[in-house]
XYZ file of N, CA and C in Angstrom:
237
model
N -176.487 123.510 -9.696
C -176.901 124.568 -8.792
C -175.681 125.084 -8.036
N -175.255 126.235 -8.313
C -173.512 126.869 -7.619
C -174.567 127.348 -6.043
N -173.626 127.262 -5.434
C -173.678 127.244 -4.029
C -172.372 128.360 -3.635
N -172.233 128.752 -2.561
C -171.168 129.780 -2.167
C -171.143 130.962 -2.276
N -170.096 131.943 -2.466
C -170.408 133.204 -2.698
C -169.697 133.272 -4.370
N -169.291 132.421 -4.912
C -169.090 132.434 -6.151
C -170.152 132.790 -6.941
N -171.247 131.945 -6.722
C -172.515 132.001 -7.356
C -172.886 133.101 -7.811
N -172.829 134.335 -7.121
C -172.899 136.047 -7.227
C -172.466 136.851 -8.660
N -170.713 136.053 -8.511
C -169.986 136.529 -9.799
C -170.607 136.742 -11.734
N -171.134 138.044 -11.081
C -171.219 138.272 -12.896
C -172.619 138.782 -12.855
N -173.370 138.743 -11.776
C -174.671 139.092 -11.608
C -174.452 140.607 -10.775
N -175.892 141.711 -11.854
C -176.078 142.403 -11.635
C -176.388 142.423 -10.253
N -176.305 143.621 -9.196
C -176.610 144.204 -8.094
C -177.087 145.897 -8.222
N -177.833 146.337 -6.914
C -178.270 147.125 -6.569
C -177.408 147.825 -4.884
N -177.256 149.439 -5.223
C -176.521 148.939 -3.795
C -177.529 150.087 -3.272
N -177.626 149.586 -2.111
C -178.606 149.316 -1.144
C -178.008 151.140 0.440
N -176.786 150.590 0.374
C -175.993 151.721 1.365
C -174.456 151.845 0.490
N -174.360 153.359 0.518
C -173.473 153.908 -0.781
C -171.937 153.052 -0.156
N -171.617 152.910 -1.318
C -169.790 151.917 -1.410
C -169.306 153.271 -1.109
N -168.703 153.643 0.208
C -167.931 154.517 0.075
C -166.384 153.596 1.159
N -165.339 154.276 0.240
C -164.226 153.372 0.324
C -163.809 154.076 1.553
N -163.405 155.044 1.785
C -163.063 155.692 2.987
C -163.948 155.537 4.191
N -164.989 155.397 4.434
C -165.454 154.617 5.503
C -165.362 153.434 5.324
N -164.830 152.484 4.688
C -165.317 150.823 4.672
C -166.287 150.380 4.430
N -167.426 151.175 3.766
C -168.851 150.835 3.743
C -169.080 150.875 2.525
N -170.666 149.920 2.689
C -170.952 149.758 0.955
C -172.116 148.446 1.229
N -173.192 148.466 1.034
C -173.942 147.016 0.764
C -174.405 147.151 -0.484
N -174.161 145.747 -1.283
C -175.555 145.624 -2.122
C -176.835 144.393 -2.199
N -177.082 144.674 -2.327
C -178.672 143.409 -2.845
C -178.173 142.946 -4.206
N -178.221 141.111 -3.978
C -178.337 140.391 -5.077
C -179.070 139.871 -5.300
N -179.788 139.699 -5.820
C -181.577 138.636 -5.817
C -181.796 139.210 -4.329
N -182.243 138.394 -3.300
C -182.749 138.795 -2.064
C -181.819 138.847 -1.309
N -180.490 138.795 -1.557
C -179.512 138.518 -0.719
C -179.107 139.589 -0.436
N -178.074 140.649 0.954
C -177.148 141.792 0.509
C -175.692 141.221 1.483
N -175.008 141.730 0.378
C -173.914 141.569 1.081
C -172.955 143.155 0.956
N -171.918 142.916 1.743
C -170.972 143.809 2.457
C -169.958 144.203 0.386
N -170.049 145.078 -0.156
C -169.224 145.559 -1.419
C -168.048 146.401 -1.547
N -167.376 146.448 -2.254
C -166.504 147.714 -2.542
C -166.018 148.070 -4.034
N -166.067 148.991 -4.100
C -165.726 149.185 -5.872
C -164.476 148.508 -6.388
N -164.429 148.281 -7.355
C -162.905 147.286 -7.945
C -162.290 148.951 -8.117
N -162.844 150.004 -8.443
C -161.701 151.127 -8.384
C -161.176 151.844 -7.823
N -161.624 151.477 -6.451
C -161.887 152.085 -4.942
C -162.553 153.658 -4.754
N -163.733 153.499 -6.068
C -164.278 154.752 -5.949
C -165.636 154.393 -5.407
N -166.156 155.856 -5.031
C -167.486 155.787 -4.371
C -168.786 155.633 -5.708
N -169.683 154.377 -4.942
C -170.921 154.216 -6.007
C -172.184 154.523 -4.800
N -173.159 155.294 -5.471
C -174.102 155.984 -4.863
C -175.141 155.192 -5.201
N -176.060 155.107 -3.612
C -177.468 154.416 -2.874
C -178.154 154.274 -4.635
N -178.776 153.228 -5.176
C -179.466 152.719 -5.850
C -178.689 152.520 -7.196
N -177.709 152.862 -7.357
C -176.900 152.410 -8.352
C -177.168 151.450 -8.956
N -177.030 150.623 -9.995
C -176.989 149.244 -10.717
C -174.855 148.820 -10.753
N -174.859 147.670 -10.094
C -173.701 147.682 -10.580
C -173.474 145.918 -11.029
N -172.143 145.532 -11.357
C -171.932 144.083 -11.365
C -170.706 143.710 -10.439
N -171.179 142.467 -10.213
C -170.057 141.744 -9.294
C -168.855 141.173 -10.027
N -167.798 141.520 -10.397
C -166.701 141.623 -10.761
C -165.908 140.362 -10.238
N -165.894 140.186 -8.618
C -164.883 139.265 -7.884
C -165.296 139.447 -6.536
N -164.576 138.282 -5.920
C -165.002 138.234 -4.212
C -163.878 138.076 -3.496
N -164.019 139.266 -2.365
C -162.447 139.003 -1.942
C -163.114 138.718 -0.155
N -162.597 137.739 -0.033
C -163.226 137.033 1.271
C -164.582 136.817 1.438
N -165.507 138.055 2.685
C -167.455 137.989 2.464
C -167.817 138.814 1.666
N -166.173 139.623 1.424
C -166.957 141.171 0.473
C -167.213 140.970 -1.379
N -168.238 141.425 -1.628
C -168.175 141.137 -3.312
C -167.282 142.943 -4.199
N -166.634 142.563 -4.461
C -165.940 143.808 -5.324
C -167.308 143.055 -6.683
N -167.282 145.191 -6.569
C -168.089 145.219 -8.352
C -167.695 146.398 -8.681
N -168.643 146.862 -9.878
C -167.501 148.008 -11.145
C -169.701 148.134 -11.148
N -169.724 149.741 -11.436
C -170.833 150.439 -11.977
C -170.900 150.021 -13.609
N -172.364 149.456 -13.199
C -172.678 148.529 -14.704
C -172.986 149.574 -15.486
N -173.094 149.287 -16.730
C -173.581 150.132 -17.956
C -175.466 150.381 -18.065
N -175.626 150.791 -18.338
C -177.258 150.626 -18.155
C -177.505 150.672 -19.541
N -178.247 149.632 -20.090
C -178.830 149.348 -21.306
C -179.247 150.152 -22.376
N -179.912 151.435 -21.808
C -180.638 152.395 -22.252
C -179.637 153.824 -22.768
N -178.056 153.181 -22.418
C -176.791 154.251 -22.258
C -175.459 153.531 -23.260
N -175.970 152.358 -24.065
C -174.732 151.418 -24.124
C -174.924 151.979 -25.787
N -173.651 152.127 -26.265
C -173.865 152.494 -27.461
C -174.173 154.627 -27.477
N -174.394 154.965 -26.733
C -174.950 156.203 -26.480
C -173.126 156.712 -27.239
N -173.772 158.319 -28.041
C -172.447 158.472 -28.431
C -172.942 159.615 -27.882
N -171.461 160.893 -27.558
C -171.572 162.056 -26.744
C -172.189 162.919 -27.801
N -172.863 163.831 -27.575
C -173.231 165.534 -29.324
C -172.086 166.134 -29.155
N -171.814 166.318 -30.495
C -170.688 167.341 -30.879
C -170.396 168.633 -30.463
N -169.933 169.272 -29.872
C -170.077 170.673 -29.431
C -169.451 171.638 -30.322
């Protein structure tokens, strides 16, 4: 049973209040939990997003905008 904020790493999230890097702000929800986020690219991810937790840098969890299942494999139409 992992204990800590390690435990997080690699598990999908929801974010909850938009990651915007220029204010310092950003929450997401992990299971029932939310914690304080920021993008690993220091770009902005928008209110209900799906993303993953990437790494933890102190209380904050850095994550990267996950792929969504229904999009993976998706190829662009030819124009």
């Amino acid at each position: 049973n992992e204990v800590g904020i390690d435990r997080v790493l690699g598990k999908r999230a929801v974010v909850i209040d938009e990651i915007d890097p220029l204010r310092g702000k950003g929450i997401v929800r992990v299971a029932q939990e939310e914690w304080r986020a920021e993008s690993d690219d220091g770009e902005r991810i928008p209110r209900d997003a799906e993303v993953e937790v990437t790494g933890v840098q102190g209380t904050r969890l850095i994550v990267k905008l996950a792929l969504r299942p229904d999009l993976q494999g998706a190829v662009e139409p030819e124009v």
